[in-house]
mmCIF file of C-alpha atoms and ligand atoms in Angstrom:
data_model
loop_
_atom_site.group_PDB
_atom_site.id
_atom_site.type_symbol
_atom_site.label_atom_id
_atom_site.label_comp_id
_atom_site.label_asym_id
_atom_site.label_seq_id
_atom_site.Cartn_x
_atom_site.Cartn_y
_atom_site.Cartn_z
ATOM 1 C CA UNK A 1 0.000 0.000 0.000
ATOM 2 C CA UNK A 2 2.695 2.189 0.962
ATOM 3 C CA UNK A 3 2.549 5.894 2.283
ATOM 4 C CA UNK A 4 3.822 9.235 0.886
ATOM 5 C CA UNK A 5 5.293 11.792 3.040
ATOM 6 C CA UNK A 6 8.087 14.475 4.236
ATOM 7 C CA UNK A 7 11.454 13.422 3.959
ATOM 8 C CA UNK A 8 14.892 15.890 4.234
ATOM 9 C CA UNK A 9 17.318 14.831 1.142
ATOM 10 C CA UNK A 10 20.797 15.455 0.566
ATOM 11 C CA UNK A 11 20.838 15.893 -3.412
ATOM 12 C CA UNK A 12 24.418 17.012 -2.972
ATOM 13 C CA UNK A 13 27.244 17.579 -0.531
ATOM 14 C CA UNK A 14 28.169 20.786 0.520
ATOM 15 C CA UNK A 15 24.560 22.119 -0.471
ATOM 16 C CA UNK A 16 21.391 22.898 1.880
ATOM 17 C CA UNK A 17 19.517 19.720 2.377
ATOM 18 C CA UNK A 18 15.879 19.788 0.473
ATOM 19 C CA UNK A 19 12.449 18.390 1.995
ATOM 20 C CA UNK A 20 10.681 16.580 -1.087
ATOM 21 C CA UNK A 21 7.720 14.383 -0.897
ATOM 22 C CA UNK A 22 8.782 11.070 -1.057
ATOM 23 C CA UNK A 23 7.075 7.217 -1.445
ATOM 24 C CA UNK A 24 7.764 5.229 0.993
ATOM 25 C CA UNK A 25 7.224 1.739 0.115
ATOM 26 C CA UNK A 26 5.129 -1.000 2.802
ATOM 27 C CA UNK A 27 7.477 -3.071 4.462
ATOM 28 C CA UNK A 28 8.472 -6.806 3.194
ATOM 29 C CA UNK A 29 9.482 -9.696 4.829
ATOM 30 C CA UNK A 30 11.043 -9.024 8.140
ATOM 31 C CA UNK A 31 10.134 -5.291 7.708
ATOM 32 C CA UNK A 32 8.755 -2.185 10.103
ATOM 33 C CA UNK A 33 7.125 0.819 8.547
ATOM 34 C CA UNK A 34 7.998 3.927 11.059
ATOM 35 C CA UNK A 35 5.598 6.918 11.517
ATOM 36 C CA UNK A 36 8.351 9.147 12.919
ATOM 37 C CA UNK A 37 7.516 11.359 15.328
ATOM 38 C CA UNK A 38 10.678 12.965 16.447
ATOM 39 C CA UNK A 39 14.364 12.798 15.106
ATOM 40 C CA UNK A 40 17.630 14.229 16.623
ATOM 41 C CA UNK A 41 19.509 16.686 14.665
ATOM 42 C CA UNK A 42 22.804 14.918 14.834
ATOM 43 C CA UNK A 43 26.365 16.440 13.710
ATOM 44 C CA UNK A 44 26.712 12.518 11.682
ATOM 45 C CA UNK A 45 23.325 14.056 10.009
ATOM 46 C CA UNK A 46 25.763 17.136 8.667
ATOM 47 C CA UNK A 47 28.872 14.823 8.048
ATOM 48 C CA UNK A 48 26.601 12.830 5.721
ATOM 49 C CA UNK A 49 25.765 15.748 3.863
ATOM 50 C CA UNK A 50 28.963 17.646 3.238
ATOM 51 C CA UNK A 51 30.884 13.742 2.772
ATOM 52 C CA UNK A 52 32.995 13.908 5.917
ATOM 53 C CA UNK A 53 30.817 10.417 6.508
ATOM 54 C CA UNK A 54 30.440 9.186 2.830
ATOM 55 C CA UNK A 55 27.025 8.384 1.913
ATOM 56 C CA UNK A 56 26.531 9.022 -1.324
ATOM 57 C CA UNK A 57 23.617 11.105 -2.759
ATOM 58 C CA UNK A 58 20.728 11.157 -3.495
ATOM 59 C CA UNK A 59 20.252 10.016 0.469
ATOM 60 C CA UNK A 60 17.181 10.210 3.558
ATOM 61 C CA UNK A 61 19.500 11.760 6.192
ATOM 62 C CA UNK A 62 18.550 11.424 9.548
ATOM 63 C CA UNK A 63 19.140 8.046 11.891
ATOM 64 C CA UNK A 64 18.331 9.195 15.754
ATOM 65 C CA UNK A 65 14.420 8.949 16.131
ATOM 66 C CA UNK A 66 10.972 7.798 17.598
ATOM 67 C CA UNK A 67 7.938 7.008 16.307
ATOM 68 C CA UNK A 68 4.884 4.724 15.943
ATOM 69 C CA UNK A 69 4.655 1.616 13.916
ATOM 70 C CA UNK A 70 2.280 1.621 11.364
ATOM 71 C CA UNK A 71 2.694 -1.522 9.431
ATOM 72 C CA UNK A 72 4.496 -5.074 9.764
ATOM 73 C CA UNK A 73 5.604 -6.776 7.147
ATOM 74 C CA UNK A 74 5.185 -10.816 6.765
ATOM 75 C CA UNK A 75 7.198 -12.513 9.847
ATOM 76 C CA UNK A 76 6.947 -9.519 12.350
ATOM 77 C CA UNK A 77 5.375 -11.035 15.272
ATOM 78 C CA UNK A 78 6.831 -9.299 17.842
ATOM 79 C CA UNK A 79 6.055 -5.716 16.976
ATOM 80 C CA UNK A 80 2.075 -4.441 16.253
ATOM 81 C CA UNK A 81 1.094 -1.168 14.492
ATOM 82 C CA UNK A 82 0.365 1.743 17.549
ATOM 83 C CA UNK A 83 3.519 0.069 19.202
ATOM 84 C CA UNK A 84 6.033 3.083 20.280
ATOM 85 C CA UNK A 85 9.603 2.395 19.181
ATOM 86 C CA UNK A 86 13.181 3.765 18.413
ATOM 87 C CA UNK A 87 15.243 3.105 15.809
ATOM 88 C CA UNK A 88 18.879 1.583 16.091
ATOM 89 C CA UNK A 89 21.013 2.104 13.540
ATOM 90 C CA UNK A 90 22.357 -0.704 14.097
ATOM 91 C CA UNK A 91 20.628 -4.035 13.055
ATOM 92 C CA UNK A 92 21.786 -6.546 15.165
ATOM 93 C CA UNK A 93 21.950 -9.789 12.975
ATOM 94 C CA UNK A 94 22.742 -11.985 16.193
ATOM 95 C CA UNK A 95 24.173 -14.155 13.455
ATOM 96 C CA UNK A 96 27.486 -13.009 13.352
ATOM 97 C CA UNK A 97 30.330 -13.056 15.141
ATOM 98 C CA UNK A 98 29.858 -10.106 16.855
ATOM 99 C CA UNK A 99 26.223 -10.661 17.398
ATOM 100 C CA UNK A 100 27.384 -13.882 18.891
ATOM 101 C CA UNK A 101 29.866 -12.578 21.153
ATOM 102 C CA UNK A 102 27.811 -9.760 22.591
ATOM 103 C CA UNK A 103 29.559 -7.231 20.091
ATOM 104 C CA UNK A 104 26.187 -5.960 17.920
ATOM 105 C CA UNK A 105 27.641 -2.712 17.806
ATOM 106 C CA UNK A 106 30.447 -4.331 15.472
ATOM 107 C CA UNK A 107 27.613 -6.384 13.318
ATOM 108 C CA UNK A 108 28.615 -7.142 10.102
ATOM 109 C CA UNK A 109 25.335 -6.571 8.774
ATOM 110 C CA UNK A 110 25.313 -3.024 9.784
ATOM 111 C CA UNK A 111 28.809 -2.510 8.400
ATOM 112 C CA UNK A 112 27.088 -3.788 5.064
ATOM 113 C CA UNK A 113 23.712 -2.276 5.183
ATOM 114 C CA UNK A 114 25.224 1.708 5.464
ATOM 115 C CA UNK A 115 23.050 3.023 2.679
ATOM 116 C CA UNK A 116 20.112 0.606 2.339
ATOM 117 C CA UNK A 117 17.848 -1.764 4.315
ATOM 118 C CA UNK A 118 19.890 -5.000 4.444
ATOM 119 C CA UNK A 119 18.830 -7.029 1.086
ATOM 120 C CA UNK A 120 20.569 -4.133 -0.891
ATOM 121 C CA UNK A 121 17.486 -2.256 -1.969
ATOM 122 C CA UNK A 122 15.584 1.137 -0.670
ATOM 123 C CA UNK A 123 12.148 1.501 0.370
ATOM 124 C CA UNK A 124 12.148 5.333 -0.795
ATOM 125 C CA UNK A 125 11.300 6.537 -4.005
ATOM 126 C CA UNK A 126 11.243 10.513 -5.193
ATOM 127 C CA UNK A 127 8.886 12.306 -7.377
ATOM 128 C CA UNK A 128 10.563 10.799 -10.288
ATOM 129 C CA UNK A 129 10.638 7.007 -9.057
ATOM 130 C CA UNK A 130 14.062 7.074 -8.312
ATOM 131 C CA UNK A 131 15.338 4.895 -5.161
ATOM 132 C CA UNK A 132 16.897 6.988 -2.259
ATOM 133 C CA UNK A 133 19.302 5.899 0.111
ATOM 134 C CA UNK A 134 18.570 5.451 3.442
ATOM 135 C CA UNK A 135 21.372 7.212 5.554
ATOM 136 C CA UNK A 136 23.192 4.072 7.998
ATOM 137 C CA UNK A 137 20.897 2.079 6.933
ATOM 138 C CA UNK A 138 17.954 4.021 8.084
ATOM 139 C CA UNK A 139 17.227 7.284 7.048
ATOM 140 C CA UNK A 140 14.596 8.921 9.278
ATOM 141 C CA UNK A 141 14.168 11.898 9.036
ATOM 142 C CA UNK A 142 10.902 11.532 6.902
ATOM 143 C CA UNK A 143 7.412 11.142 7.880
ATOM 144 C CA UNK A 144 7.419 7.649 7.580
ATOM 145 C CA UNK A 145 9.821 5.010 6.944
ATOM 146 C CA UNK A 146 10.242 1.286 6.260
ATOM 147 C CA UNK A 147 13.575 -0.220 8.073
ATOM 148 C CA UNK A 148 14.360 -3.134 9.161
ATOM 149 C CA UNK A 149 12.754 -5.415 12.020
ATOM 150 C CA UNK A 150 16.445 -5.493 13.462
ATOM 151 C CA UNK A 151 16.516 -1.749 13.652
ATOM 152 C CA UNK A 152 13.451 -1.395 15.593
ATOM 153 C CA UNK A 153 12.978 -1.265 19.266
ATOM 154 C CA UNK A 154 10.329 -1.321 21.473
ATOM 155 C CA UNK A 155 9.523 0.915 24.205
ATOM 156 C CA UNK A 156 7.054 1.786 26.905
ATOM 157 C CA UNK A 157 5.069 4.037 25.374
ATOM 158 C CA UNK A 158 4.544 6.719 28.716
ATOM 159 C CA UNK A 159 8.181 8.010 27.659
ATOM 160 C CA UNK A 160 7.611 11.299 25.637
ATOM 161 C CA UNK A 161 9.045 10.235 21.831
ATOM 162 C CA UNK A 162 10.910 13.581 21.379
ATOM 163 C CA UNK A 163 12.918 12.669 24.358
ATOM 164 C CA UNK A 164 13.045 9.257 23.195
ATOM 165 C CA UNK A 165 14.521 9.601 19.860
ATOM 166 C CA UNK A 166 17.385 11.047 21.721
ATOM 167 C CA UNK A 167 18.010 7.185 22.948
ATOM 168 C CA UNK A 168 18.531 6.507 19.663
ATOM 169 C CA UNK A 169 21.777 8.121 18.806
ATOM 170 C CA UNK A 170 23.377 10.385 20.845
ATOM 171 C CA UNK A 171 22.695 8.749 24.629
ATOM 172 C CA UNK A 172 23.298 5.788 23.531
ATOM 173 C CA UNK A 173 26.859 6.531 21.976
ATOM 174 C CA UNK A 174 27.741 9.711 25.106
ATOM 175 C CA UNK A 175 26.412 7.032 27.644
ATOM 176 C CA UNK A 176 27.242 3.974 26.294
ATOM 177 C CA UNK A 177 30.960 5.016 25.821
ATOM 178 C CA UNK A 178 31.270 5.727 29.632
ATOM 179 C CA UNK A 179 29.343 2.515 30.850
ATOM 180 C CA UNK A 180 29.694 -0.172 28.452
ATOM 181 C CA UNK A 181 33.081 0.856 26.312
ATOM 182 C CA UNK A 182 35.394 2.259 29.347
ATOM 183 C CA UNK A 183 33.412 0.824 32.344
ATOM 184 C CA UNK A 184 34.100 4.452 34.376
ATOM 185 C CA UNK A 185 34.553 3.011 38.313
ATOM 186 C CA UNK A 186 33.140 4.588 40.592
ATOM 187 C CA UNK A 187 35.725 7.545 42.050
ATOM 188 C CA UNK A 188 37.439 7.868 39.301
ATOM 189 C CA UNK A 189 38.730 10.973 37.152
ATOM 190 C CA UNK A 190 37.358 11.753 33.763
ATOM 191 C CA UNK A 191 38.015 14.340 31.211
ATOM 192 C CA UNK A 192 35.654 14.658 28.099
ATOM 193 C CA UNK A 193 36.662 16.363 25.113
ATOM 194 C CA UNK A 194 33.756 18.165 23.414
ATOM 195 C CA UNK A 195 30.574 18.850 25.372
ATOM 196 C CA UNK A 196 28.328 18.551 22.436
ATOM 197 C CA UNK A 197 25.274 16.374 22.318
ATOM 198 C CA UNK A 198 27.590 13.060 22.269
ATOM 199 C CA UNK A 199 30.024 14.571 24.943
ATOM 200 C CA UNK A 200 26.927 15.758 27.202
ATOM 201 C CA UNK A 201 26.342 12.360 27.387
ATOM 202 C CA UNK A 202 29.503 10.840 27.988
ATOM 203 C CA UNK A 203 29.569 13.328 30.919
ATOM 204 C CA UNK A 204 26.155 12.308 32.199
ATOM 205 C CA UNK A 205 27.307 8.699 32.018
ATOM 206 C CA UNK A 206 30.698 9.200 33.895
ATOM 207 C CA UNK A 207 28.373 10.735 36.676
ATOM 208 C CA UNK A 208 26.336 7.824 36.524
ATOM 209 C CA UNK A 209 28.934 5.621 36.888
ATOM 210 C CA UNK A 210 30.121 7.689 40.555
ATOM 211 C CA UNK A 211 32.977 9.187 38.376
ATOM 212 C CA UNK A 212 34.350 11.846 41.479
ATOM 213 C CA UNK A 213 36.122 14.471 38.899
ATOM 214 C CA UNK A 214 34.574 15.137 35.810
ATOM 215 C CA UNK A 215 36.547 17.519 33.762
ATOM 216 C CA UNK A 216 35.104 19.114 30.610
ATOM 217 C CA UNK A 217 37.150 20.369 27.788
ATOM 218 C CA UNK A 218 35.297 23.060 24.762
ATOM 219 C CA UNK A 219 36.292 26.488 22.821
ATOM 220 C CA UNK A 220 32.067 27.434 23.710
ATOM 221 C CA UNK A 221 31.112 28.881 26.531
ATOM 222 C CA UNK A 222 27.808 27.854 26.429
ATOM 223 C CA UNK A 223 28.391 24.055 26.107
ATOM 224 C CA UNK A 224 30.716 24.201 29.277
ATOM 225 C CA UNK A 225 27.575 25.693 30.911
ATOM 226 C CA UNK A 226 25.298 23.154 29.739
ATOM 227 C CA UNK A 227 28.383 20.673 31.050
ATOM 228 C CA UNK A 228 28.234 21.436 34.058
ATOM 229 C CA UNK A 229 24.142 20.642 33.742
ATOM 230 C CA UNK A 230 25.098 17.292 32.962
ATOM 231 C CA UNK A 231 27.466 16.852 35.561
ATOM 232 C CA UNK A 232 31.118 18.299 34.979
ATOM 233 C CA UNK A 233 32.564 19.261 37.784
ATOM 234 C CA UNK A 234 35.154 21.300 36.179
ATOM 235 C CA UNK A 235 35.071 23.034 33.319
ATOM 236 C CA UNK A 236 38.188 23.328 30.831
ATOM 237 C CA UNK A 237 38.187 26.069 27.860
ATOM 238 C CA UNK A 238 41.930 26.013 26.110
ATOM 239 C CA UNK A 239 41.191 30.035 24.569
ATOM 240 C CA UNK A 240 41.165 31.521 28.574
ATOM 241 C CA UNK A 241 42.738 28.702 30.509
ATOM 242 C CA UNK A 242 45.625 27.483 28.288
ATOM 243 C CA UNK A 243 46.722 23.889 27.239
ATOM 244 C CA UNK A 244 43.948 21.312 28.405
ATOM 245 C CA UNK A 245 46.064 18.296 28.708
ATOM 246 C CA UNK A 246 48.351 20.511 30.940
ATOM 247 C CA UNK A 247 45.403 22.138 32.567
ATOM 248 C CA UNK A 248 43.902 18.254 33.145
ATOM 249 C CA UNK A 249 46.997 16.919 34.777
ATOM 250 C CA UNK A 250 46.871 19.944 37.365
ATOM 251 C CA UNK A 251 43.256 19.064 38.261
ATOM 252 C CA UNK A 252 44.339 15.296 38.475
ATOM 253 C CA UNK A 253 47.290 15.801 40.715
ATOM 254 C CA UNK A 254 49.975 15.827 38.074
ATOM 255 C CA UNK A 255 49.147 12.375 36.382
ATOM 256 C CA UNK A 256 46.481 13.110 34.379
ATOM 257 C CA UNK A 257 42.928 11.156 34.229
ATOM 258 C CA UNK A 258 41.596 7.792 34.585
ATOM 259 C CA UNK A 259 40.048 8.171 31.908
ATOM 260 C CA UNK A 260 39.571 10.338 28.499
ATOM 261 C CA UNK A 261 36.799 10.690 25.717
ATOM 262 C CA UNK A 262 37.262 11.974 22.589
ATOM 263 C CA UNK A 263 33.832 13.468 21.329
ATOM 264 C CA UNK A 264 34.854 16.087 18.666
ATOM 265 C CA UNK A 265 36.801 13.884 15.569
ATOM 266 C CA UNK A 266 40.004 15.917 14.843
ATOM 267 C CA UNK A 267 43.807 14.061 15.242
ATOM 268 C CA UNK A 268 45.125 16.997 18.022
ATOM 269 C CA UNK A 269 42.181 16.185 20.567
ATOM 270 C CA UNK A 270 42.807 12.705 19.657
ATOM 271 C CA UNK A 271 46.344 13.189 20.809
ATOM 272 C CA UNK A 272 45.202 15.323 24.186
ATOM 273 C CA UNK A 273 43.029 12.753 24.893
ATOM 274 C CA UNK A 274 45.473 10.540 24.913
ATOM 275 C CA UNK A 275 48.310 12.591 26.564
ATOM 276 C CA UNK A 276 45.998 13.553 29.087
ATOM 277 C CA UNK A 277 45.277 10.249 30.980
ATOM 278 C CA UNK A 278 47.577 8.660 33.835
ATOM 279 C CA UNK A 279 49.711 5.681 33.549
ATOM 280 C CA UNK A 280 46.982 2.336 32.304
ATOM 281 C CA UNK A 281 44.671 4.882 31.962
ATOM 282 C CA UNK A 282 42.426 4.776 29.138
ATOM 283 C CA UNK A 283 41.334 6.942 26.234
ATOM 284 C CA UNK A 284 38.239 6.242 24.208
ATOM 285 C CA UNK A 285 37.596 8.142 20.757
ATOM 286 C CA UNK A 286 34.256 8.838 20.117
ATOM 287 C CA UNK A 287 34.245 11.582 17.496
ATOM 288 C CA UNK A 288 34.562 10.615 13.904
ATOM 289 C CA UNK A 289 36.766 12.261 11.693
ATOM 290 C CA UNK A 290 37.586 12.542 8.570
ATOM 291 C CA UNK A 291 38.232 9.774 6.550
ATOM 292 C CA UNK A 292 42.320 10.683 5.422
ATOM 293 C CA UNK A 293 42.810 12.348 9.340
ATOM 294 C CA UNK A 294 45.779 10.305 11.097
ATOM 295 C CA UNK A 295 47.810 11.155 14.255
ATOM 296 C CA UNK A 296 51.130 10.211 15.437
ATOM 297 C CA UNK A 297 52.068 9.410 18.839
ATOM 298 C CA UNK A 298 55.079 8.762 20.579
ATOM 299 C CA UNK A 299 56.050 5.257 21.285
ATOM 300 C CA UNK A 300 58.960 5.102 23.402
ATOM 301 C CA UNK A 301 56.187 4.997 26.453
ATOM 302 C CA UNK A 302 53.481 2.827 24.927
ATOM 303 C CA UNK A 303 55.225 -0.488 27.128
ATOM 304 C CA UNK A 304 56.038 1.709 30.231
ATOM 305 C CA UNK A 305 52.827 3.291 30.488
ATOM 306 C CA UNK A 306 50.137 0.930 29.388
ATOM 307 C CA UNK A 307 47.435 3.441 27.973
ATOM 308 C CA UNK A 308 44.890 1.655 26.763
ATOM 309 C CA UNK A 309 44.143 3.566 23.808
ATOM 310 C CA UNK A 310 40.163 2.187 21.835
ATOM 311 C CA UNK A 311 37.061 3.451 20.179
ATOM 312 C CA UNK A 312 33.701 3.462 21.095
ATOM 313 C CA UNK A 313 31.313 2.262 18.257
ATOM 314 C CA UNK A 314 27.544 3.386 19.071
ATOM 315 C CA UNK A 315 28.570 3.648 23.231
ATOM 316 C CA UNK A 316 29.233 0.080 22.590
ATOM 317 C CA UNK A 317 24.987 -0.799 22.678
ATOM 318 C CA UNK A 318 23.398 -3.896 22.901
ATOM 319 C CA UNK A 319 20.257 -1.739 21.817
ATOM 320 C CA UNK A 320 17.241 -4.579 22.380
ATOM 321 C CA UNK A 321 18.775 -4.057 26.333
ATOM 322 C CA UNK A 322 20.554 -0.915 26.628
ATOM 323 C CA UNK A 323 17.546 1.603 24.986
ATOM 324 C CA UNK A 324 15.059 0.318 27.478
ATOM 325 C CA UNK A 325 17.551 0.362 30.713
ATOM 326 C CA UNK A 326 18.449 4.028 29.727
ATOM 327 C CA UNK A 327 14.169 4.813 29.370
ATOM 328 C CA UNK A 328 14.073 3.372 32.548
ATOM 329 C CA UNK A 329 17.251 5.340 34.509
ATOM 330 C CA UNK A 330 15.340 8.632 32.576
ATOM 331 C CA UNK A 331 11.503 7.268 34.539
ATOM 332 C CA UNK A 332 13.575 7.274 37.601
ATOM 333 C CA UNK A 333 14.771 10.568 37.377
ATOM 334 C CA UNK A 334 18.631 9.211 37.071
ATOM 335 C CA UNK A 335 19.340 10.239 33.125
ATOM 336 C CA UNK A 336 18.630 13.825 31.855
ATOM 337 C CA UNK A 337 16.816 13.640 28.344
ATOM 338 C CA UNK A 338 14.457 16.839 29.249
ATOM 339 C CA UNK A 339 17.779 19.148 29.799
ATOM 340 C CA UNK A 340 19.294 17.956 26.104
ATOM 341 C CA UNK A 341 16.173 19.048 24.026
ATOM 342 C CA UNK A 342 16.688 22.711 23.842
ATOM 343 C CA UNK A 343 15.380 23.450 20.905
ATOM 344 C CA UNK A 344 12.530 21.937 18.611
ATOM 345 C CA UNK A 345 11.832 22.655 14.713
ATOM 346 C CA UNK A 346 9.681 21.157 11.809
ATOM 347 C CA UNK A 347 10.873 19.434 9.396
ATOM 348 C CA UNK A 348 10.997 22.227 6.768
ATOM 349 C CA UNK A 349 13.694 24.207 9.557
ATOM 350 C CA UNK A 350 16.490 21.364 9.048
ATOM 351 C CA UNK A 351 18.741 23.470 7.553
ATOM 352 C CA UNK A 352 18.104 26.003 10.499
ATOM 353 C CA UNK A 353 18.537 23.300 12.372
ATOM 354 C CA UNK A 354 22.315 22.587 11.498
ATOM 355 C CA UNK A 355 22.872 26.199 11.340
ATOM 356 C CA UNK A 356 21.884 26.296 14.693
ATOM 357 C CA UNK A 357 24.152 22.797 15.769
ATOM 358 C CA UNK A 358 27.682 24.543 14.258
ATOM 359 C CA UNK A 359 27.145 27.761 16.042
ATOM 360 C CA UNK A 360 26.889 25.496 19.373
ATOM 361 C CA UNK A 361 23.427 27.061 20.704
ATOM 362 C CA UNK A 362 22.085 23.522 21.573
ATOM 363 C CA UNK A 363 22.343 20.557 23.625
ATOM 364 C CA UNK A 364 20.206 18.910 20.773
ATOM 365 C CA UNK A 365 18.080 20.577 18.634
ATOM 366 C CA UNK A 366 14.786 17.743 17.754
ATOM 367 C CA UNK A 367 12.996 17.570 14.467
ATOM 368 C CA UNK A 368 8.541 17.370 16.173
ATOM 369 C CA UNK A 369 6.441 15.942 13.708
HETATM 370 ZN ZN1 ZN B 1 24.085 10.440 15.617
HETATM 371 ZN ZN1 ZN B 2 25.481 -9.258 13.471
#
């Protein structure tokens, strides 16, 4: 039967996104059509558009969002139309090695399925019957939309979806990077490079975890205040106070921190993030950058030192458990989701909406439909 509706399109990197009507097709075998109801305006959203995060146009951006199901496809027993649910953008096979060891984040499916649902094909079409590709695999930010059963979670449905959606990308990977990559101990010291929506929420999660110092490190003003929201406990900008790794090893009593998160994407934080944690400390790299960005580091200290030095793919999630025990710390007052959405637009503001992200004035800005 299929539906027609909204959808924000990047025709072209390193031009304004469009909103076209679009067809979205009715999902087959296996399949979940999405009414969306709120999406996350995500800085992966603008790397997909200007190629910092190659997906190739003509492409349904958009992969952090809530909505209602309105159609199963043959073999969906386990999700009914009126359900509430967020999407993962990552399917978890649980066929694969990954899947099987508890690694879905790493799923080799989702490695495949970046621009399409995971046969290979697209359940958009444009004015002109042409397929569009659905942005990690997903592509959300539309009205409606047909992904995979494997991308699709449930939730209780007394959780607001605009807060929601938020589960969906940017908690999950802030969070998820504190408690399931680097497993923050309780008293421990952790600086966070970048207090952007991820790095909000790496800070929120090191506070979760009883992290005692929580140091965090931006050039804006205005995200150290919203920091300190979340749970800093010190706050870190290298234009007034100087050199952060230096500044981090005075507020750590010379060594430096337990722990360090890279949630910006360029090499030199990379470095400071790794510079600025003690002796087996570890640094976790959140940000993506650029595809041809490399760093160098000194090795003479690698086997005296012990860094652990690893990324953090998605806050390492195990989404089927991980998006419902995060809904639930948010019932119980533990997890701030109100405090990120600070600003909400339609669908037709997008591109106000990533004006709005680069100049830093939100937390997260959420797409209400
Ligand atoms: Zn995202
Ligand atoms: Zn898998």
């Amino acid at each position: 039967m299929g539906k027609r509706g909204k959808a924000v399109i990047c025709r072209e990197w390193n031009a304004p996104v469009v909103v076209e009507e679009v067809e979205v097709e009715s999902p087959k075998r296996d399949e979940v059509m999405v009414q969306i109801k709120a999406v996350g305006v995500c800085h992966s959203d603008l790397s997909a558009t200007n190629g910092t995060i190659p997906m190739p146009p003509p492409c349904v951006i958009g992969h952090e969002a809530a909505g209602v199901v309105s159609e199963v496809g043959e073999g969906v027993d386990d999700l009914a139309a009126g359900d509430h649910v967020v999407i993962s953008w990552i399917p978890m096979c649980g066929q694969c090695r990954y899947c099987v060891e508890g690694r879905p984040a790493l799923c080799d499916v989702a490695a495949q399925a970046t621009l399409t649902l995971p046969d290979g094909t697209s359940r958009y079409k444009d004015a002109q019957g042409n397929p569009l590709h659905h942005m990690a695999g997903v592509g959300v930010m539309a009205e409606y939309s047909t992904v995979h059963r494997d991308n699709v979670i449930r939730i209780d449905p007394d959780v607001p979806l605009d807060k929601a959606a938020l589960v969906g990308c940017a908690v999950m990977t802030g969070v998820g990077a504190a408690l399931n990559t680097a497993k923050v101990k309780a008293g421990s010291s952790v600086a966070v490079f970048g207090a952007g929506g991820i790095g909000l929420n790496v800070i929120q999660g090191a506070a979760l975890a009883g992290a005692e110092r929580i140091i965090a490190v931006d050039l804006a003003d205005k995200k150290l205040e919203y920091a300190q929201v979340f749970g800093a406990t010190h706050t870190v900008n290298p234009e007034n106070d100087g050199d952060a790794v230096a500044k981090i090893k005075e507020l750590t009593g010379g060594e430096g921190a337990d722990y360090a998160f890279e949630c910006i994407g360029i090499p030199a934080t990379v470095s400071q993030s790794y510079e600025a944690i003690r002796k087996g400390g570890t640094a976790v790299i959140v940000g993506v950058s650029k595809a041809t960005d490399t760093v160098t580091l000194g090795t003479f200290l690698m086997p005296f030192q012990e860094k652990v030095l690893t990324g953090s793919m998605y806050g390492s999630a195990r989404p089927r458990t991980d998006f419902p025990r995060l809904l639930n710390l948010y019932k119980a007052n533990r997890l701030k989701l109100d405090e990120l959405v600070t600003a909400t637009y339609g669908i037709e503001d997008i591109n106000r909406a990533f004006d709005d992200m680069q100049q830093g004035v939100n937390a997260r800005g959420v797409i209400v439909l």
